[in-house]
C-alpha cells in the first residue's frame, strides 16, 4: 500500500511534542527515517504484517510498502550479511534481531564485516547500517530471550554501541543511528519498551554522549538502559535519607563519554557503576577502570560495581534475585567510606 | 518436474582436453576473438600466479593462495561481467580481481601485508577479497537486492570454493537470493580440497551444483579447465540474471595444482599421481591447442601474448620490491567515519612513541650517547 506524499506532510506537521511509550517512539523514529530518506529500509523476522514481536515496526509495511519494510527468511546471519551488501550499495538498512541471543548466528558478520569493511577499504565503503537488538531481562522471558550482549559488541572496534533509557532518547538516538555513516548496534531495553515519556521530535542527538539524568553532589551513579530507572529510584530513596546522588545515563557504551563522566565523578569524588550484565570483563568493568584512571586523585573511595551475577541469565522466576535493584545500589553507595562530615556537607 | 533446475550428470565441456571442439545443444562456443582474449588472460593469469608464488619465496608477499590450474575460472569470472556489474571475490581470486582492472600491485596489498585491501571497490566494481568463507555471498545478495530495489540491471557474481559450500552463510545466501529473486550468480570453484580436506568430506550430494534445486534455482556443472565452457555457462547465467531470471549456481570442476598457500604441505594429503593427472587437463594447453588448430593463434601472436604477460609480471615485481610508504596514523583513520576521543588519545600515544624512537635513532646515529 502506498501513501500519498501529502499524508506524510500531514504527519510531519503534527505536534512535535507528545507523550508516548519507548516502543512508540522507536516506531515513530523508523517511520520518520523511512519517509525522509528513500535509502532507508527496515527488515528482519516478523517485522512486516506482525509489526515485530514487540510491535516496534507496527504499521510500517502497511504505510510504506513491502519495499521499505519486509520480512526475510528466518536467518540472522542472512539478515545482517545482506544488510552489509545493501549498505555497500548505498542503502541504509535498519534491521531487527528480535531477541539478543538470537543475534549470535550473525556474530561473525557483525564482527568480521559490519565492523571492519570501512576500515578495510580505507573509508571508501562505509557501513551505514543499524542493528536493533531488544536486550536485557526484567520481562520474565525464558532462556535466550533476556541476555545482555553489549560487551561483545562494545569490545569490537568499528562498532558504535548505544542504548537509550527514555522515549526521548529512543527517538533521537535511533534517528542519529540511522543518520550515522558508521554501523550502530542499537540495544533496546525490553523492560522499558512500555515506559512513557515526552518526545520532542525536533531534538537531535550526538551519538557518543552521556546524559545527566539527575543532579547530585555526594556520589555519582553511572548506569545505562533498564538500570537507569533503578538508579533513579535508588537516588530518590537516598535523597529521603539525606544523601545527594547524581545519576548519569551512560547511553553510549562505545564510544564512551569520558569527558562528562570524568568531570562528574571528579566533582562528587565517589562512583558506583550499575549494569545488569554479568560483571566479569564487562562494560561496567571498563567504565570502572576508566573512572579509576582519570579520577583517582579525586576519589574518596574505591569505585564500586553493581552488576548481574556471573551466571547465565536467570530463569524468569529467579530473575528478581539476579537483577540489580535499588537496595543493592544503596548498599554499594553506603560502602563508599562516607564519614560524618560528608553526611553533613 | 523440476528438470530445468537440475545440473547435468557430466559437466559442460566445449573443448576437449586435447583441444578438439565438442558440440553442445545448449551452450554455444564463444567466438574466436573472445577466445583469443580469454587465452591472453589465461597466460597472464598463469604468469601472475607464478610471479606471486616467487615473491612469497623472496619474502615480498606474506602469503599467496595460488589459483594455478584454476585460471580458466578466474578469467571467465572477469570476462563475463559488464562494466556496471560487480564481482565478490575470495582470497584465492586475485587473478579475477586483476581481470576487472585492479593493478597487480593494488591486488596484492592484502597479501603483502600493507593493508587489508588495496583497491577502491567502487572504482573497479570489485568488493574487498573475503577471507572468511561464504560470508561474502550474503554481501553479494544484499548488494544485488539494492540494485534491484533501484531498478538497475547490475548483475553480481559471487565466488567461493568447495569448502565454503559447507558453511551456513552459503545456505543463507542461496536461500535469500532465491526467495528475493535477485540477480546473483554463485560461482563455486570446486578444486577438490579445502586446504587438506577433500570434497567427499564437504558434501554427500551428487555434485555441488545439485544443491541449487533445493533452493529453487538452476544449477549447472562445467569443466572448470575449459575456459570456453566456463565462459558459455557463466555467461548464460549472467544474461539470465540480467533479464530478471533470478539467481543460479554454477559449479566448475577444477583442481588446485599447488598447495593451499606456501604455509601448506600438500604431500601430506594427496598423491603426486593425482596432481600429475591434472596436468593433462591444464586450461592453457587446451586452449592453445584449440586456437592453434583453428588458425587463430600463431607463433607471432604467442610471442606477443607472452611478452605482455612478462610486462605484467615485471610491474608486479617492481611494485613489491619497492616498499610501500606506510602511515601509522592509518591505524586510527578509518575505524569509523568520525574518530572517537578514545582513538584520538591512542594516536597521540603512538605518535609520542614514534617521535621518541626517531629522536633516539638520531642521537644514536650522531654518536652523542
XYZ file of C-alpha atoms in Angstrom:
714
model
C 0.000 0.000 0.000
C 1.374 3.367 -0.952
C 0.644 6.537 0.923
C 0.374 9.801 -0.921
C 3.107 12.296 -0.276
C 0.649 14.765 1.248
C -0.151 12.314 4.023
C 3.483 12.418 5.020
C 3.450 16.144 5.264
C 0.364 15.999 7.410
C 2.291 13.681 9.677
C 5.305 15.908 9.758
C 3.130 18.872 10.607
C 1.751 17.082 13.662
C 2.794 18.476 17.057
C 6.413 17.547 17.674
C 5.943 17.174 21.425
C 3.861 14.287 22.692
C 3.839 11.664 25.436
C 4.378 8.116 24.257
C 5.955 4.777 25.127
C 9.508 3.930 24.148
C 8.075 1.384 21.699
C 6.008 4.104 20.032
C 8.999 6.457 19.970
C 11.085 3.841 18.179
C 8.267 3.193 15.731
C 7.972 6.920 15.058
C 11.727 7.227 14.529
C 11.646 4.397 11.977
C 8.672 5.886 10.176
C 10.229 9.365 10.041
C 13.529 7.956 8.772
C 11.832 5.857 6.080
C 9.844 8.857 4.937
C 12.762 11.254 4.845
C 15.355 9.049 3.124
C 14.459 6.717 0.280
C 17.559 4.630 1.041
C 16.282 3.565 4.460
C 14.859 0.033 4.546
C 13.690 -1.974 7.551
C 13.786 -5.757 7.596
C 14.096 -8.813 9.801
C 11.927 -11.602 11.142
C 8.233 -10.827 11.666
C 8.704 -7.094 11.165
C 6.126 -6.938 8.356
C 2.485 -7.914 8.874
C 3.026 -8.702 12.551
C 4.881 -5.452 13.204
C 7.635 -7.191 15.151
C 7.221 -9.326 18.271
C 7.425 -6.092 20.302
C 5.436 -4.133 17.648
C 8.296 -1.720 17.062
C 7.735 -1.925 13.298
C 3.961 -1.813 13.621
C 2.256 -0.474 10.510
C 5.435 0.305 8.579
C 4.784 -2.212 5.804
C 1.209 -1.006 5.541
C 2.254 2.633 5.331
C 5.384 2.405 3.223
C 5.081 -0.841 1.302
C 6.988 -4.111 1.176
C 9.976 -2.448 -0.467
C 10.651 -0.395 2.661
C 9.758 -2.822 5.461
C 9.785 -6.556 4.847
C 10.105 -9.996 6.354
C 13.096 -12.157 5.497
C 13.747 -15.873 5.735
C 14.471 -16.860 9.336
C 18.244 -16.481 9.315
C 20.117 -13.894 11.356
C 23.418 -14.155 9.510
C 21.458 -13.745 6.293
C 19.744 -10.637 7.603
C 22.992 -8.985 8.672
C 25.007 -10.253 5.688
C 22.537 -8.972 3.116
C 22.314 -5.687 5.020
C 26.082 -5.392 4.600
C 25.702 -5.797 0.835
C 22.900 -3.246 0.733
C 24.955 -0.747 2.714
C 27.841 -1.339 0.276
C 25.425 -0.377 -2.463
C 24.216 2.896 -0.997
C 21.283 1.892 1.176
C 20.743 2.438 4.892
C 19.364 -0.799 6.298
C 17.806 -0.844 9.766
C 17.485 -4.464 10.802
C 15.872 -6.184 13.761
C 17.391 -9.157 15.579
C 14.176 -9.997 17.508
C 15.996 -11.086 20.726
C 19.536 -10.584 21.997
C 20.650 -14.226 21.961
C 19.110 -14.723 18.516
C 21.712 -12.342 17.111
C 24.528 -14.770 17.827
C 24.342 -16.624 14.480
C 25.065 -13.224 12.916
C 28.028 -12.530 15.169
C 30.616 -13.349 12.505
C 29.000 -10.984 10.028
C 28.853 -8.240 12.660
C 32.412 -8.609 13.931
C 34.225 -9.605 10.747
C 32.400 -7.429 8.239
C 29.988 -4.849 9.644
C 32.678 -3.558 11.976
C 35.573 -3.752 9.538
C 34.602 -3.010 5.957
C 35.029 0.742 6.373
C 38.496 0.224 7.782
C 39.461 -2.484 5.297
C 38.574 -0.251 2.357
C 40.217 2.849 3.852
C 36.856 4.508 4.219
C 35.803 4.143 0.589
C 32.988 1.802 1.647
C 31.096 2.798 4.768
C 28.582 0.701 6.651
C 25.647 2.984 7.475
C 23.529 0.236 8.967
C 21.700 -0.086 12.263
C 21.246 -3.408 14.029
C 18.387 -3.113 16.501
C 18.558 -5.670 19.290
C 15.946 -5.909 22.063
C 18.162 -6.761 25.039
C 18.258 -7.453 28.737
C 15.874 -9.005 31.242
C 13.134 -7.907 33.568
C 10.234 -9.122 31.432
C 10.028 -12.710 32.637
C 11.347 -14.076 29.361
C 12.582 -17.638 29.063
C 16.101 -18.748 28.255
C 17.874 -16.994 25.328
C 15.392 -14.102 25.447
C 16.990 -11.933 28.145
C 20.752 -11.797 27.581
C 22.981 -8.757 27.816
C 25.444 -8.993 24.922
C 26.692 -5.414 24.967
C 30.267 -6.274 25.975
C 30.760 -8.452 22.882
C 29.827 -5.564 20.631
C 31.492 -2.807 22.649
C 34.714 -4.845 22.542
C 34.688 -4.728 18.739
C 36.466 -1.741 17.147
C 34.361 -0.121 14.454
C 31.005 -0.599 16.114
C 29.084 2.196 17.780
C 27.064 0.678 20.633
C 24.255 2.642 22.226
C 21.238 2.043 24.420
C 18.508 4.559 25.300
C 16.615 4.628 28.580
C 13.879 7.149 27.792
C 11.365 7.533 24.950
C 13.042 10.839 24.029
C 16.455 9.231 23.707
C 14.925 6.240 21.943
C 13.597 8.567 19.260
C 16.577 10.918 18.937
C 19.219 8.212 19.252
C 17.595 5.957 16.672
C 17.349 8.870 14.246
C 21.016 9.666 14.879
C 21.967 5.991 14.491
C 20.212 5.776 11.124
C 21.873 9.005 10.000
C 25.315 7.831 11.118
C 27.822 6.805 8.432
C 29.069 4.111 10.824
C 27.392 0.868 11.885
C 25.416 1.137 15.111
C 24.405 -1.650 17.476
C 21.201 -0.225 18.885
C 20.306 -2.023 22.104
C 16.691 -1.595 23.149
C 15.999 -2.369 26.808
C 12.946 -4.637 26.598
C 11.896 -3.776 30.119
C 11.474 -0.121 29.117
C 9.512 -0.624 25.886
C 6.295 0.285 27.665
C 7.673 3.105 29.804
C 6.261 6.506 28.897
C 7.753 9.927 28.464
C 7.654 13.085 26.423
C 9.157 13.026 22.960
C 10.146 16.166 21.097
C 10.857 15.035 17.540
C 12.852 18.187 16.847
C 15.556 17.259 19.364
C 18.706 15.884 17.775
C 21.294 13.627 19.318
C 25.062 13.368 19.087
C 25.916 9.680 19.483
C 28.801 9.197 21.881
C 27.455 11.372 24.660
C 26.262 10.544 28.157
C 23.397 12.361 29.894
C 22.981 13.636 33.432
C 19.705 12.021 34.454
C 19.678 13.523 37.953
C 21.842 16.119 39.606
C 23.558 15.266 42.873
C 26.659 16.143 44.862
C 27.638 13.193 47.111
C 28.079 10.290 44.737
C 27.768 9.570 41.010
C 25.857 6.501 39.891
C 26.651 5.511 36.314
C 24.012 3.328 34.676
C 22.542 2.548 31.286
C 19.422 1.070 29.717
C 16.965 -0.593 32.126
C 19.261 0.167 35.065
C 18.766 3.928 34.722
C 15.278 3.942 36.267
C 16.580 1.624 39.001
C 19.443 4.030 39.705
C 16.988 6.927 39.787
C 14.838 5.018 42.247
C 17.878 4.450 44.453
C 18.745 8.147 44.213
C 15.238 9.062 45.300
C 15.449 6.817 48.347
C 18.932 8.128 49.145
C 17.625 11.678 48.950
C 14.995 10.849 51.567
C 17.896 9.726 53.743
C 19.740 12.979 53.152
C 22.250 11.827 50.560
C 22.524 13.592 47.215
C 23.013 11.083 44.387
C 23.877 12.105 40.873
C 22.719 9.670 38.164
C 24.384 9.551 34.773
C 22.815 7.679 31.895
C 25.897 6.441 30.052
C 23.733 5.556 26.985
C 26.704 5.425 24.576
C 28.697 2.323 25.501
C 31.103 2.780 22.622
C 32.473 5.350 22.185
C 32.335 6.328 25.838
C 31.781 9.869 27.073
C 34.929 10.191 29.188
C 34.597 13.947 29.291
C 31.228 14.153 31.005
C 31.821 11.143 33.246
C 35.254 12.269 34.365
C 34.047 15.745 35.261
C 31.040 14.340 37.092
C 32.980 11.850 39.216
C 35.713 14.360 39.998
C 33.017 16.666 41.346
C 31.421 14.099 43.642
C 34.529 12.028 44.441
C 32.569 8.790 44.620
C 31.150 6.483 41.984
C 29.066 3.341 41.541
C 28.653 1.658 38.158
C 25.410 -0.234 37.591
C 24.639 -2.735 34.840
C 22.557 -5.868 34.631
C 25.077 -7.836 32.529
C 27.481 -10.202 34.299
C 30.203 -8.012 35.794
C 33.261 -10.033 34.826
C 35.040 -8.482 31.786
C 32.075 -6.216 31.201
C 31.157 -2.708 30.102
C 30.798 -1.985 33.830
C 34.420 -3.118 34.369
C 35.560 -0.858 31.568
C 33.709 2.144 32.973
C 35.107 1.416 36.432
C 38.656 1.209 35.059
C 38.316 4.419 33.096
C 36.973 6.279 36.126
C 39.839 4.988 38.263
C 42.422 6.052 35.679
C 41.012 9.523 35.243
C 39.679 10.386 38.670
C 41.997 8.569 41.096
C 43.264 11.690 42.839
C 39.715 12.955 43.303
C 38.264 9.761 44.708
C 37.258 9.376 48.355
C 36.550 5.668 47.971
C 37.017 2.794 45.535
C 34.708 2.834 42.530
C 32.155 0.088 43.078
C 30.258 -2.047 40.587
C 26.732 -3.358 40.963
C 26.031 -5.875 38.205
C 24.255 -9.087 37.380
C 25.939 -12.230 38.662
C 28.451 -14.181 36.592
C 25.831 -16.788 35.836
C 23.780 -17.423 32.723
C 20.772 -15.123 32.842
C 18.305 -16.339 35.447
C 15.101 -18.259 34.704
C 12.025 -15.999 34.907
C 11.062 -16.915 38.467
C 14.563 -16.199 39.741
C 15.384 -13.098 37.731
C 14.449 -10.729 40.549
C 17.336 -12.279 42.516
C 19.675 -11.703 39.602
C 18.824 -8.184 38.522
C 20.383 -5.298 40.462
C 17.747 -3.363 42.376
C 17.672 -0.102 44.305
C 18.679 -1.830 47.543
C 21.790 -3.319 46.002
C 22.748 0.088 44.643
C 22.077 1.753 48.021
C 24.264 -0.845 49.747
C 27.064 -0.058 47.335
C 26.642 3.655 47.951
C 26.735 3.071 51.708
C 30.083 1.303 51.356
C 31.801 4.349 49.844
C 33.595 5.467 53.048
C 31.254 8.262 53.952
C 32.285 9.986 57.164
C 30.143 12.108 59.417
C 31.485 15.284 57.893
C 30.422 14.020 54.459
C 26.954 13.423 55.769
C 26.742 16.987 56.999
C 28.087 18.614 53.858
C 9.115 -31.990 -12.671
C 11.915 -29.555 -11.873
C 14.209 -30.913 -14.601
C 15.142 -27.447 -15.803
C 16.718 -26.739 -12.407
C 18.901 -29.847 -12.364
C 22.535 -29.777 -13.445
C 23.847 -32.253 -15.946
C 25.348 -35.575 -14.930
C 28.506 -34.684 -16.828
C 29.995 -31.160 -16.610
C 29.528 -28.992 -19.687
C 32.600 -29.131 -21.910
C 33.072 -27.349 -25.246
C 36.744 -28.049 -25.851
C 38.174 -31.457 -25.022
C 41.460 -31.723 -23.155
C 43.282 -32.428 -26.437
C 41.897 -29.211 -27.913
C 39.163 -30.580 -30.129
C 35.792 -28.856 -30.119
C 32.711 -30.610 -28.852
C 29.245 -29.554 -29.946
C 26.631 -28.724 -27.333
C 22.923 -28.280 -27.917
C 22.506 -25.714 -25.131
C 25.776 -23.790 -24.921
C 27.399 -22.112 -27.922
C 31.125 -21.934 -28.473
C 32.288 -18.332 -27.823
C 33.620 -16.630 -30.957
C 37.313 -16.704 -31.893
C 38.092 -13.130 -30.785
C 36.528 -13.754 -27.417
C 38.518 -16.952 -27.008
C 41.748 -15.255 -28.011
C 41.125 -12.595 -25.330
C 40.478 -15.374 -22.879
C 43.667 -17.159 -23.880
C 45.686 -13.970 -23.391
C 44.134 -13.587 -19.927
C 44.938 -17.222 -19.134
C 48.597 -16.726 -19.970
C 48.724 -13.519 -17.947
C 46.915 -15.168 -15.052
C 49.364 -18.072 -15.010
C 52.289 -15.632 -15.104
C 50.816 -13.633 -12.213
C 50.298 -16.805 -10.170
C 53.852 -17.957 -10.750
C 55.299 -14.499 -10.109
C 53.337 -14.095 -6.879
C 54.461 -17.509 -5.663
C 58.052 -16.494 -6.368
C 57.519 -13.261 -4.440
C 56.399 -15.281 -1.423
C 59.650 -17.250 -1.550
C 61.536 -13.952 -1.737
C 59.693 -12.650 1.295
C 57.967 -9.847 -0.587
C 54.495 -11.308 -0.066
C 53.374 -12.645 3.306
C 51.302 -15.339 1.651
C 49.787 -16.173 -1.741
C 46.907 -18.567 -2.282
C 47.651 -19.554 -5.870
C 44.978 -20.208 -8.466
C 47.466 -22.078 -10.683
C 45.360 -24.594 -12.589
C 42.159 -22.644 -11.967
C 42.912 -19.766 -14.324
C 40.050 -20.616 -16.669
C 37.603 -19.940 -13.836
C 39.367 -16.728 -12.855
C 39.490 -15.403 -16.389
C 35.890 -16.271 -17.194
C 34.666 -14.682 -13.952
C 36.007 -11.304 -15.033
C 35.225 -11.611 -18.751
C 31.511 -12.403 -18.383
C 30.798 -9.245 -16.410
C 29.748 -5.934 -17.884
C 31.142 -2.630 -16.706
C 28.304 -1.959 -14.263
C 28.371 -5.468 -12.794
C 30.063 -6.366 -9.525
C 32.424 -9.151 -8.504
C 32.563 -10.519 -4.940
C 35.842 -12.446 -4.757
C 37.644 -14.559 -2.171
C 41.289 -14.523 -1.179
C 42.146 -17.006 -3.969
C 40.608 -14.864 -6.692
C 43.346 -12.278 -7.229
C 43.577 -13.079 -10.943
C 39.850 -12.432 -11.377
C 40.253 -9.180 -9.419
C 43.012 -8.054 -11.794
C 40.778 -9.037 -14.688
C 38.466 -6.251 -13.540
C 41.239 -3.704 -13.974
C 42.755 -3.633 -10.498
C 46.514 -3.240 -10.889
C 48.614 -6.231 -9.794
C 50.247 -4.137 -7.088
C 46.912 -2.977 -5.677
C 45.530 -6.501 -5.795
C 48.487 -7.730 -3.728
C 48.273 -5.163 -0.914
C 46.306 -7.569 1.302
C 48.802 -10.373 0.742
C 51.822 -8.101 1.084
C 50.574 -7.012 4.500
C 50.398 -3.295 3.731
C 46.652 -3.020 4.372
C 43.564 -5.249 4.403
C 42.538 -4.300 0.893
C 44.444 -2.335 -1.679
C 41.852 -1.023 -4.061
C 38.796 1.192 -4.060
C 35.886 -1.233 -4.537
C 33.673 1.327 -6.269
C 36.330 2.190 -8.853
C 36.541 -1.348 -10.223
C 33.228 -2.756 -9.003
C 35.045 -5.381 -7.021
C 34.222 -5.997 -3.356
C 37.158 -6.484 -0.973
C 38.596 -10.007 -1.192
C 36.961 -12.036 1.574
C 38.991 -14.296 3.834
C 36.212 -15.808 5.986
C 34.400 -18.425 3.914
C 30.991 -17.789 2.335
C 30.335 -14.556 4.225
C 30.758 -12.506 1.041
C 27.999 -14.474 -0.686
C 25.466 -12.742 1.545
C 27.012 -9.373 0.797
C 26.620 -10.137 -2.895
C 22.943 -10.960 -2.389
C 22.290 -7.751 -0.438
C 24.195 -5.734 -2.998
C 22.061 -7.190 -5.781
C 18.906 -6.583 -3.743
C 19.821 -2.906 -3.501
C 20.445 -2.741 -7.249
C 17.090 -4.391 -7.929
C 15.413 -2.003 -5.445
C 16.662 0.926 -7.529
C 15.723 -0.707 -10.822
C 19.325 -1.049 -12.031
C 20.278 -4.002 -14.227
C 23.503 -4.763 -12.333
C 24.435 -8.433 -12.032
C 26.549 -9.622 -9.111
C 28.924 -12.560 -9.487
C 29.853 -14.164 -6.168
C 32.824 -16.504 -5.995
C 33.563 -19.244 -3.493
C 35.303 -22.591 -3.239
C 34.030 -26.066 -2.420
C 34.800 -25.704 1.297
C 32.577 -22.624 1.525
C 29.547 -24.646 0.421
C 29.563 -26.329 3.845
C 29.157 -23.025 5.668
C 25.822 -21.765 6.979
C 26.228 -18.495 5.113
C 26.348 -20.391 1.806
C 22.907 -21.791 2.577
C 21.537 -18.464 3.768
C 22.862 -16.654 0.711
C 21.368 -19.176 -1.723
C 18.064 -19.117 0.126
C 17.807 -15.322 0.358
C 18.797 -14.954 -3.298
C 16.120 -17.379 -4.439
C 13.382 -16.050 -2.141
C 14.032 -12.449 -3.189
C 14.777 -13.473 -6.802
C 17.853 -11.252 -7.061
C 20.337 -11.027 -9.948
C 23.211 -13.014 -8.430
C 25.292 -15.783 -9.951
C 27.037 -18.021 -7.431
C 30.195 -19.473 -8.915
C 31.776 -22.333 -6.970
C 35.306 -23.242 -7.985
C 35.398 -26.826 -6.828
C 39.124 -27.509 -6.720
C 38.691 -30.721 -4.724
C 40.270 -29.543 -1.469
C 39.511 -27.167 1.399
C 43.136 -26.840 2.496
C 43.615 -30.573 3.192
C 40.053 -31.831 3.410
C 38.717 -33.493 0.242
C 35.353 -32.855 -1.372
C 34.000 -36.151 -0.031
C 34.195 -34.601 3.447
C 32.372 -31.424 2.357
C 29.300 -32.982 0.832
C 27.430 -36.180 0.148
C 25.361 -34.603 -2.623
C 25.794 -35.811 -6.233
C 27.511 -32.519 -7.041
C 27.698 -29.061 -5.517
C 25.549 -27.755 -8.359
C 22.788 -30.146 -7.274
C 22.363 -28.066 -4.127
C 20.723 -25.351 -6.231
C 17.499 -27.250 -6.782
C 16.878 -27.303 -3.043
C 16.658 -23.515 -3.133
C 14.569 -23.364 -6.291
C 17.246 -22.066 -8.622
C 19.020 -23.663 -11.577
C 22.382 -25.320 -11.027
C 24.905 -26.270 -13.681
C 28.222 -28.095 -13.764
C 31.006 -27.043 -16.043
C 34.504 -28.274 -16.824
C 36.454 -25.636 -14.936
C 39.579 -26.146 -17.018
C 37.767 -25.402 -20.270
C 37.615 -21.635 -20.497
C 35.219 -21.775 -23.469
C 32.725 -23.799 -21.457
C 33.064 -21.641 -18.341
C 32.510 -18.513 -20.441
C 29.429 -20.055 -22.051
C 27.832 -21.378 -18.860
C 28.644 -18.373 -16.664
C 27.709 -16.020 -19.484
C 24.292 -17.648 -19.820
C 23.736 -17.388 -16.043
C 24.716 -13.694 -16.065
C 22.430 -12.962 -19.027
C 19.522 -14.733 -17.332
C 20.066 -12.821 -14.094
C 20.175 -9.545 -16.020
C 16.963 -10.390 -17.820
C 15.187 -10.864 -14.489
C 15.548 -14.647 -14.408
C 16.912 -14.674 -10.859
C 19.902 -16.363 -9.270
C 21.714 -19.526 -10.255
C 24.604 -21.690 -9.154
C 27.473 -22.755 -11.390
C 29.962 -25.337 -10.190
C 33.269 -25.525 -12.009
C 35.181 -28.785 -11.691
C 38.818 -27.826 -11.492
C 41.895 -28.595 -9.437
C 44.262 -26.676 -7.233
C 47.635 -27.622 -8.710
C 49.646 -26.113 -5.877
C 49.395 -26.150 -2.113
C 46.714 -24.076 -0.396
C 49.361 -21.450 0.378
C 53.092 -21.520 0.994
C 52.323 -22.488 4.610
C 50.686 -25.742 3.478
C 52.327 -29.113 2.714
C 50.055 -30.823 0.205
C 52.152 -34.013 0.105
C 50.523 -34.906 3.419
C 47.027 -35.227 1.990
C 47.227 -36.070 -1.732
C 49.222 -38.356 -4.002
C 51.562 -36.885 -6.588
C 49.989 -39.109 -9.245
C 46.676 -37.392 -8.643
C 48.243 -33.965 -9.124
C 50.142 -35.093 -12.231
C 46.972 -36.454 -13.798
C 45.531 -32.961 -13.858
C 48.471 -31.606 -15.867
C 46.841 -33.218 -18.901
C 43.771 -31.075 -18.303
C 45.623 -27.758 -17.997
C 43.426 -24.877 -19.145
C 46.252 -23.134 -21.041
C 47.499 -26.022 -23.160
C 43.954 -26.987 -24.040
C 43.030 -23.547 -25.308
C 46.383 -23.125 -27.062
C 45.823 -26.403 -28.959
C 42.329 -25.360 -29.986
C 43.300 -21.860 -31.108
C 46.407 -23.049 -32.931
C 44.479 -25.727 -34.802
C 41.794 -23.224 -35.773
C 44.432 -20.771 -37.048
C 43.506 -18.039 -34.554
C 46.870 -18.304 -32.797
C 50.315 -18.411 -34.422
C 53.851 -18.175 -33.135
C 53.913 -14.410 -33.537
C 50.718 -13.912 -31.538
C 52.025 -16.325 -28.903
C 55.168 -14.231 -28.533
C 53.167 -11.056 -28.168
C 50.955 -12.580 -25.534
C 53.938 -13.927 -23.605
C 55.634 -10.522 -23.768
C 52.502 -8.857 -22.393
C 52.420 -11.306 -19.504
C 56.124 -10.629 -18.842
C 55.395 -6.896 -18.601
C 52.675 -7.515 -16.028
C 54.987 -9.751 -14.007
C 57.730 -7.123 -14.147
C 55.299 -4.463 -12.908
C 54.257 -6.716 -10.068
C 57.878 -7.428 -9.135
C 58.809 -3.783 -9.228
C 55.805 -2.740 -7.174
C 56.533 -5.288 -4.480
C 60.243 -4.679 -4.411
C 59.580 -1.044 -3.614
C 58.472 -0.824 -0.006
C 55.184 0.993 0.238
C 55.132 4.168 2.289
C 53.109 3.300 5.374
C 51.470 5.824 7.660
C 50.859 4.640 11.227
C 48.018 7.126 11.621
C 46.109 4.951 9.131
C 45.572 2.546 12.029
C 43.184 5.086 13.525
C 41.973 6.917 10.437
C 39.376 4.546 9.017
C 37.954 2.678 12.026
C 34.864 4.859 11.935
C 33.901 7.854 9.814
C 34.142 10.039 12.911
C 37.215 9.355 15.042
C 36.334 8.830 18.695
C 38.087 10.729 21.505
C 39.492 7.372 22.664
C 41.148 6.792 19.282
C 42.471 10.356 19.263
C 44.130 9.691 22.626
C 45.600 6.421 21.418
C 47.008 8.020 18.281
C 48.599 10.728 20.455
C 50.234 7.957 22.493
C 51.610 6.196 19.428
C 52.737 9.483 17.891
C 54.709 10.217 21.036
C 56.345 6.781 20.922
C 57.273 7.253 17.270
C 58.714 10.712 17.937
C 60.781 9.440 20.868
C 62.039 6.468 18.821
C 63.022 8.811 15.995
C 64.837 11.157 18.393
C 66.649 8.215 19.917
C 67.662 6.934 16.455
C 69.049 10.343 15.576
C 71.036 10.655 18.759
C 72.434 7.139 18.272
C 73.335 7.936 14.677
C 75.092 11.102 15.781
C 77.118 9.147 18.324
C 76.155 11.557 21.070
C 75.402 8.814 23.586
